[in-house]
Coordinates of C-alpha atoms and ligand atoms in Angstrom, one line a residue:
M200 CA 108.4 148.1 104.4
S201 CA 106.3 147.7 101.3
S202 CA 103.2 145.4 100.9
I203 CA 105.2 143.4 98.4
A204 CA 107.4 140.4 99.4
I205 CA 110.8 140.5 97.8
V206 CA 112.2 137.1 96.9
T207 CA 115.9 136.4 96.3
S208 CA 117.0 135.5 92.8
R209 CA 117.5 131.9 94.0
G210 CA 114.0 131.8 95.3
A211 CA 112.7 133.3 92.0
K212 CA 114.5 130.6 90.0
R213 CA 112.8 127.9 92.1
L214 CA 109.4 129.5 91.3
A215 CA 110.2 129.6 87.6
A216 CA 111.0 125.9 87.7
G217 CA 107.5 125.1 88.8
H218 CA 107.8 124.8 92.6
P219 CA 105.5 127.2 94.5
W220 CA 107.4 127.4 97.8
V221 CA 109.7 130.1 99.0
F222 CA 111.7 129.3 102.1
R223 CA 112.6 131.8 104.8
S224 CA 116.2 131.9 103.6
D225 CA 115.0 133.1 100.2
L226 CA 112.9 136.0 101.6
A227 CA 114.9 139.1 100.8
E228 CA 112.4 141.5 102.3
A229 CA 109.2 140.6 104.3
P230 CA 106.0 142.3 103.3
S231 CA 104.3 144.7 105.7
E232 CA 101.0 142.7 105.5
P233 CA 99.6 140.2 108.0
A234 CA 99.2 136.5 107.0
G235 CA 97.2 136.2 103.7
P236 CA 97.7 136.8 100.0
V237 CA 100.6 139.1 99.1
R238 CA 102.3 140.1 95.8
M239 CA 105.9 139.0 95.2
A240 CA 108.7 140.5 93.2
D241 CA 112.4 139.6 92.5
P242 CA 115.2 141.9 93.7
R243 CA 115.1 143.8 90.4
G244 CA 111.4 144.5 90.9
Q245 CA 110.1 142.0 88.4
P246 CA 106.7 140.9 89.6
L247 CA 106.3 137.2 90.6
G248 CA 102.5 137.1 91.1
W249 CA 100.7 136.3 94.3
A250 CA 101.5 134.0 97.2
W251 CA 100.2 132.9 100.5
W252 CA 102.2 134.8 103.1
S253 CA 102.9 132.8 106.3
P254 CA 105.1 135.0 108.6
T255 CA 106.0 132.4 111.2
S256 CA 106.5 129.4 108.9
E257 CA 109.7 128.1 107.3
I258 CA 107.7 128.1 104.0
V259 CA 107.1 131.8 104.1
L260 CA 105.5 132.1 100.7
R261 CA 103.5 129.7 98.5
Q262 CA 102.9 131.0 95.0
V263 CA 99.3 130.7 93.9
E264 CA 99.1 132.9 90.9
R265 CA 101.7 134.1 88.4
D266 CA 99.7 137.1 87.3
G267 CA 100.1 139.9 89.8
D268 CA 97.4 142.0 88.1
V269 CA 94.5 139.8 89.1
S270 CA 92.8 140.3 92.4
I271 CA 92.7 137.4 95.0
D272 CA 89.0 137.9 95.8
R273 CA 85.8 135.9 95.9
T274 CA 85.8 135.6 92.1
W275 CA 89.3 134.2 92.1
W276 CA 88.4 131.7 94.8
R277 CA 85.3 130.7 93.0
S278 CA 87.1 130.0 89.8
R279 CA 90.0 128.1 91.4
L280 CA 87.7 126.0 93.6
A281 CA 85.2 125.3 90.7
H282 CA 88.1 124.1 88.5
A283 CA 89.2 121.7 91.3
I284 CA 85.7 120.4 91.8
A285 CA 85.1 120.0 88.1
R286 CA 88.2 117.8 87.8
R287 CA 86.5 115.2 90.1
A288 CA 83.4 115.0 88.0
P289 CA 84.2 111.5 86.6
L290 CA 84.3 110.1 90.1
A291 CA 80.6 110.9 90.8
T292 CA 79.5 107.7 89.1
V293 CA 81.7 105.5 91.3
T294 CA 81.7 107.1 94.7
N295 CA 80.2 109.7 97.0
A296 CA 83.5 110.5 98.7
C297 CA 86.6 112.1 97.2
R298 CA 89.2 114.7 97.7
L299 CA 88.0 118.0 96.2
V300 CA 91.1 120.0 96.9
H301 CA 94.6 118.5 97.2
G302 CA 96.6 121.6 98.2
E303 CA 99.4 122.4 95.9
G304 CA 98.2 119.7 93.5
D305 CA 95.2 121.9 92.7
G306 CA 97.0 125.2 92.8
L307 CA 95.6 125.9 96.3
P308 CA 98.6 125.5 98.6
A309 CA 97.9 124.4 102.2
L310 CA 94.2 123.7 101.6
V311 CA 92.6 120.3 101.8
V312 CA 88.9 119.7 101.1
D313 CA 87.4 116.2 101.2
R314 CA 83.8 115.4 100.4
Y315 CA 82.0 112.6 102.3
D316 CA 78.5 112.4 100.7
R317 CA 76.7 115.6 101.7
W318 CA 79.4 116.8 104.1
L319 CA 82.8 118.5 103.6
V320 CA 85.9 118.1 105.8
V321 CA 88.5 120.8 105.4
Q322 CA 92.0 121.4 106.6
F323 CA 93.4 125.0 106.8
L324 CA 97.1 124.2 106.9
S325 CA 98.8 127.6 106.7
A326 CA 98.3 131.0 108.3
A327 CA 97.4 132.6 105.0
I328 CA 94.7 130.0 104.3
E329 CA 93.4 130.4 107.9
A330 CA 93.2 134.2 107.2
Q331 CA 91.0 133.5 104.2
R332 CA 88.7 130.9 105.9
G333 CA 85.6 133.1 105.5
V334 CA 85.7 133.4 101.7
I335 CA 86.7 129.7 101.4
V336 CA 83.8 128.5 103.4
D337 CA 81.5 130.8 101.7
V338 CA 82.5 129.7 98.2
L339 CA 82.4 126.0 99.2
Q340 CA 78.9 126.5 100.4
E341 CA 77.9 128.0 97.1
L342 CA 79.7 125.5 94.9
A343 CA 79.1 122.2 96.8
G344 CA 76.0 123.0 98.9
P345 CA 77.1 120.8 101.8
A346 CA 74.9 119.9 104.8
G347 CA 77.8 120.8 107.0
I348 CA 81.5 121.6 107.0
L349 CA 84.0 120.3 109.6
A350 CA 87.5 121.6 110.0
R351 CA 90.0 118.8 110.9
N352 CA 92.5 121.4 112.0
D353 CA 94.2 118.9 114.3
A354 CA 97.2 118.4 111.9
S355 CA 100.5 119.3 113.6
V356 CA 101.8 121.4 110.6
R357 CA 99.4 124.1 111.9
V358 CA 101.7 124.6 114.9
R359 CA 104.6 125.6 112.6
E360 CA 102.2 128.1 111.1
G361 CA 101.6 129.7 114.5
L362 CA 98.0 128.3 114.5
S363 CA 96.1 126.3 117.1
K364 CA 95.2 122.6 116.7
G365 CA 91.6 121.4 117.0
V366 CA 88.5 119.9 115.3
E367 CA 85.8 122.5 114.7
L368 CA 82.4 122.6 113.2
V369 CA 82.5 125.4 110.6
A370 CA 79.0 125.3 109.2
G371 CA 75.8 123.2 109.5
Q372 CA 76.0 119.8 111.2
V373 CA 78.4 116.9 110.5
P374 CA 77.5 113.4 111.8
E375 CA 79.9 111.1 113.6
E376 CA 79.7 108.6 110.8
V377 CA 79.0 109.0 107.1
E378 CA 78.3 106.1 104.8
V379 CA 80.6 106.0 101.8
D380 CA 79.8 104.2 98.6
E381 CA 83.1 103.2 96.9
H382 CA 82.5 101.3 93.7
G383 CA 79.5 99.5 95.3
V384 CA 81.2 98.7 98.6
H385 CA 79.8 100.6 101.6
Y386 CA 81.7 101.7 104.6
L387 CA 81.4 104.2 107.4
A388 CA 83.9 107.0 107.5
A389 CA 84.5 108.9 110.7
P390 CA 85.0 112.6 109.9
W391 CA 85.5 113.8 113.5
T392 CA 87.8 111.1 114.8
G393 CA 89.0 108.9 111.9
Q394 CA 92.5 108.9 110.5
K395 CA 93.2 111.7 108.0
T396 CA 89.8 113.3 107.4
G397 CA 87.9 110.2 108.2
A398 CA 89.0 107.6 105.7
F399 CA 91.8 106.7 103.2
L400 CA 90.3 108.0 100.0
D401 CA 93.6 107.7 98.1
Q402 CA 93.5 103.9 97.8
R403 CA 90.1 103.7 96.2
E404 CA 91.2 102.6 92.7
N405 CA 93.9 100.3 94.1
R406 CA 91.2 98.4 96.1
V407 CA 89.2 98.0 92.9
M408 CA 92.3 96.8 91.0
L409 CA 93.0 94.2 93.6
R410 CA 89.4 93.1 93.8
A411 CA 89.7 91.9 90.2
H412 CA 92.2 89.3 91.5
A413 CA 90.2 88.2 94.6
R414 CA 89.9 84.4 95.0
G415 CA 90.6 81.7 97.5
R416 CA 92.1 82.9 100.8
A417 CA 92.7 86.7 101.0
L418 CA 94.6 88.7 103.6
D419 CA 94.3 92.5 104.3
V420 CA 97.2 93.7 106.4
F421 CA 96.9 97.1 108.0
S422 CA 93.2 96.9 107.2
Y423 CA 92.0 100.0 109.1
H424 CA 88.2 99.7 108.9
G425 CA 88.3 96.8 106.4
S426 CA 88.9 98.9 103.3
F427 CA 90.7 96.4 101.0
A428 CA 89.1 93.5 102.8
L429 CA 85.5 94.5 102.0
H430 CA 86.4 94.6 98.3
L431 CA 88.3 91.3 98.5
A432 CA 85.4 89.6 100.2
R433 CA 83.4 89.9 96.9
G434 CA 85.6 87.4 95.1
A435 CA 87.5 85.5 97.8
E436 CA 86.3 82.5 99.8
S437 CA 87.6 84.0 103.0
V438 CA 89.3 87.2 104.0
T439 CA 91.4 88.0 107.1
A440 CA 91.7 91.6 108.1
V441 CA 94.6 92.4 110.4
D442 CA 95.1 95.7 112.3
A443 CA 96.5 96.8 115.6
S444 CA 93.5 99.1 116.3
A445 CA 90.5 97.5 118.1
S446 CA 88.3 100.5 117.2
A447 CA 89.2 100.3 113.5
L448 CA 88.4 96.6 113.5
A449 CA 85.1 97.2 115.3
R450 CA 84.2 99.4 112.4
A451 CA 85.5 96.8 109.9
R452 CA 83.0 94.3 111.5
A453 CA 80.1 96.8 111.2
N454 CA 81.1 97.5 107.6
A455 CA 81.1 93.8 106.8
A456 CA 77.6 93.5 108.2
R457 CA 76.5 96.6 106.2
N458 CA 77.7 94.9 103.0
G459 CA 76.2 91.5 103.9
V460 CA 79.8 90.1 104.0
G461 CA 80.0 86.9 106.0
N462 CA 83.4 85.7 105.1
L463 CA 85.5 88.3 106.9
E464 CA 87.6 87.5 110.0
C465 CA 89.2 90.4 111.9
V466 CA 92.4 89.8 113.8
E467 CA 93.7 92.5 116.3
A468 CA 97.5 92.0 116.1
D469 CA 100.8 93.7 115.3
A470 CA 101.2 93.1 111.6
F471 CA 104.9 92.1 111.8
E472 CA 104.1 89.5 114.4
F473 CA 101.0 88.3 112.5
L474 CA 103.0 87.8 109.3
R475 CA 105.8 86.0 111.1
D476 CA 103.4 83.7 113.0
A477 CA 101.4 82.9 109.8
A478 CA 104.6 81.9 108.0
A479 CA 105.6 79.7 110.9
R480 CA 102.2 78.0 110.7
G481 CA 102.8 77.5 106.9
E482 CA 99.8 79.5 105.9
R483 CA 99.3 80.5 102.2
Y484 CA 97.2 83.2 100.8
D485 CA 96.1 83.8 97.2
V486 CA 95.7 87.6 97.5
I487 CA 97.3 90.0 100.0
A488 CA 96.9 93.7 100.5
L489 CA 99.8 95.3 102.4
D490 CA 99.1 99.0 103.2
P491 CA 101.2 100.1 106.2
P492 CA 101.0 103.6 107.7
A493 CA 103.8 106.0 106.7
L494 CA 106.8 104.2 108.2
A495 CA 109.1 107.2 107.5
K496 CA 107.6 110.2 109.2
N497 CA 110.7 112.4 108.4
R498 CA 114.0 112.3 106.6
G499 CA 115.8 110.9 109.7
S500 CA 113.7 107.8 109.8
I501 CA 114.1 106.7 106.2
S502 CA 116.6 103.9 106.8
G503 CA 114.5 102.4 109.6
A504 CA 111.5 102.7 107.5
L505 CA 113.2 100.9 104.6
R506 CA 114.0 98.0 106.9
G507 CA 110.4 97.9 107.9
Y508 CA 109.1 97.9 104.3
K509 CA 111.7 95.2 103.4
E510 CA 110.6 93.0 106.3
L511 CA 106.9 93.4 105.7
N512 CA 107.2 92.7 102.0
L513 CA 109.4 89.7 102.4
R514 CA 107.1 88.2 104.9
A515 CA 104.1 88.9 102.7
M516 CA 105.8 87.3 99.7
R517 CA 106.6 84.2 101.7
L518 CA 102.9 83.8 102.4
L519 CA 101.9 84.1 98.8
A520 CA 100.7 80.9 97.1
P521 CA 102.1 80.2 93.7
G522 CA 100.1 82.5 91.3
G523 CA 99.1 84.6 94.2
V524 CA 98.9 88.4 94.0
L525 CA 100.2 91.0 96.4
F526 CA 99.4 94.7 96.4
T527 CA 102.0 96.5 98.4
A528 CA 102.0 100.3 99.1
S529 CA 103.9 103.0 100.7
C530 CA 102.4 106.4 101.7
S531 CA 105.7 107.7 103.2
Y532 CA 106.5 110.9 101.3
H533 CA 110.2 110.5 102.3
V534 CA 110.4 107.1 100.7
T535 CA 110.7 108.0 97.0
K536 CA 109.5 105.9 94.1
P537 CA 113.0 104.5 93.3
M538 CA 113.6 103.7 97.0
F539 CA 110.3 101.8 97.2
L540 CA 111.0 99.9 94.0
D541 CA 114.5 99.0 95.4
V542 CA 113.3 97.8 98.7
V543 CA 110.5 95.7 97.3
G544 CA 113.0 94.3 94.8
D545 CA 115.3 93.4 97.7
A546 CA 112.4 91.6 99.4
A547 CA 111.7 89.7 96.2
A548 CA 115.3 88.6 95.9
D549 CA 115.3 87.3 99.5
S550 CA 111.9 85.6 99.0
H551 CA 113.4 83.3 96.3
R552 CA 110.2 83.7 94.4
P553 CA 110.0 85.1 90.8
M554 CA 107.9 88.1 91.7
I555 CA 106.3 89.5 88.5
L556 CA 105.6 93.2 88.4
R557 CA 102.0 93.5 87.1
A558 CA 101.4 97.2 87.8
L559 CA 103.0 100.3 89.3
T560 CA 100.4 102.7 90.7
G561 CA 100.4 106.3 92.0
Q562 CA 97.7 108.6 93.1
P563 CA 94.1 108.7 91.9
L564 CA 92.5 111.5 89.9
D565 CA 91.4 113.4 93.1
H566 CA 94.9 113.5 94.6
P567 CA 96.9 115.2 91.7
E568 CA 100.6 114.8 91.9
I569 CA 102.5 117.6 90.1
L570 CA 105.9 116.4 88.8
T571 CA 107.6 119.7 89.7
I572 CA 106.2 119.6 93.2
P573 CA 107.3 116.4 94.8
E574 CA 105.5 117.2 98.0
T575 CA 102.1 116.6 96.2
G576 CA 103.0 113.0 95.8
Y577 CA 103.4 110.4 98.5
L578 CA 101.5 107.2 97.6
K579 CA 103.2 104.4 95.6
G580 CA 101.8 101.0 94.9
M581 CA 102.9 97.8 93.2
L582 CA 100.8 94.9 92.1
L583 CA 103.0 91.8 92.2
E584 CA 102.3 88.2 91.2
N585 CA 104.2 85.1 92.5
G586 CA 105.3 83.5 89.3
E587 CA 106.1 80.1 90.9
H588 CA 104.5 77.2 89.1
T589 CA 101.9 75.1 90.9
A590 CA 103.1 71.6 91.5
Ligands
SAH811 N1 94.6 99.9 104.3 C1 93.8 101.0 105.0 C2 94.7 102.1 105.5 C3 95.7 101.6 106.5 S1 96.3 102.9 107.5 C4 92.9 101.6 104.0 O1 93.0 101.3 102.8 O2 91.9 102.3 104.4 C5 97.4 102.1 108.5 C6 96.7 101.2 109.5 O3 97.7 100.4 110.2 C7 95.9 101.8 110.7 O4 94.6 101.3 110.7 C8 96.6 101.5 111.9 O5 95.8 101.2 113.0 C9 97.4 100.2 111.5 N2 98.6 99.9 112.2 C10 99.7 100.8 112.5 N3 100.7 100.1 113.0 C11 100.4 98.8 113.0 C12 101.0 97.6 113.4 N4 102.3 97.6 113.8 N5 100.4 96.4 113.2 C13 99.1 96.4 112.7 N6 98.4 97.5 112.4 C14 99.0 98.7 112.5

């Protein structure tokens, strides 16, 4: 066995088309190396650059560098991470929390780094990344100078990589809660225990977009710790935040107090039931945020998820006052952009309201979605207006 991974010509074609993954079925010859960076070549010996080698994964190789002559060393890491961090520079004026590395979207497959003020939360999501943990942490210390680094290695993809799951302090100290400033709204993120790495950073700009429409009665469904609600409270008379999680809502209340918000009501309820009951009571809202969790967790659950999205959107549309605005989102990777447009369109048809499409949104600057790598994209949003005339 040589130290080079040989990729089938089908695998090489896929790489040439801009997708960095090589599946096990396209591995012609495994390299002799342990998990980590390896060089690749096609069956004729044409070099294909460097990849992360994950011996136990279905995704055995993830290309990181087309040039096989460079070395994957500290200098390489420094340059790749510095480039990713520099890309986020424009966000520094609006927030102290953002994603610094979005895996494949930043040319760094299987690595996620989120910044929460002075602290970093990382996810080492492949065996090859795990093997390079030392240099990654070292360079992050140098470039970002964090007060602490936490590894949220509790993601289940790690199991497929033959890695253990757990949350680990990697450097310094990381507090239970970190105050995030998001376009002037303050909230506490929970790096150790919160969803994802502590907060949903990816909806930042959508919250600001919806805030511009805040007025009258506002509703934030699937509110988590009050994320959209806190922004809406700025311009609305009253805001209702709905979530099934009591602990998330406890943080929403604390966040409201932190922002001096007195017009937020928190309701612990199942969102489907809440929307149905609100419609039965004849409630009307002027602004609604609808940001459910990923309803399709895998390919097999797509049709069930679409029914869920249809129902939620239909119910939300029925609650919209004439002229009211709805922001609806899907973070299910398996529900594609066309599917989401279709299902929201179906809901609009059933709602018998002329729903106006005001904006289609994707991912913010710090979550780059690469067109040739569909897996880097998951978040879709639509800003809709109920075009009915007021009586
Ligand atoms: N809008 C939030 C993120 C929402 S994440 C933000 O921008 O930060 C999804 C949320 O839905 C979680 O807080 C979870 O507790 C909640 N949730 C999941 N299923 C639910 C259900 N059936 N009813 C109400 N809330 C639910």
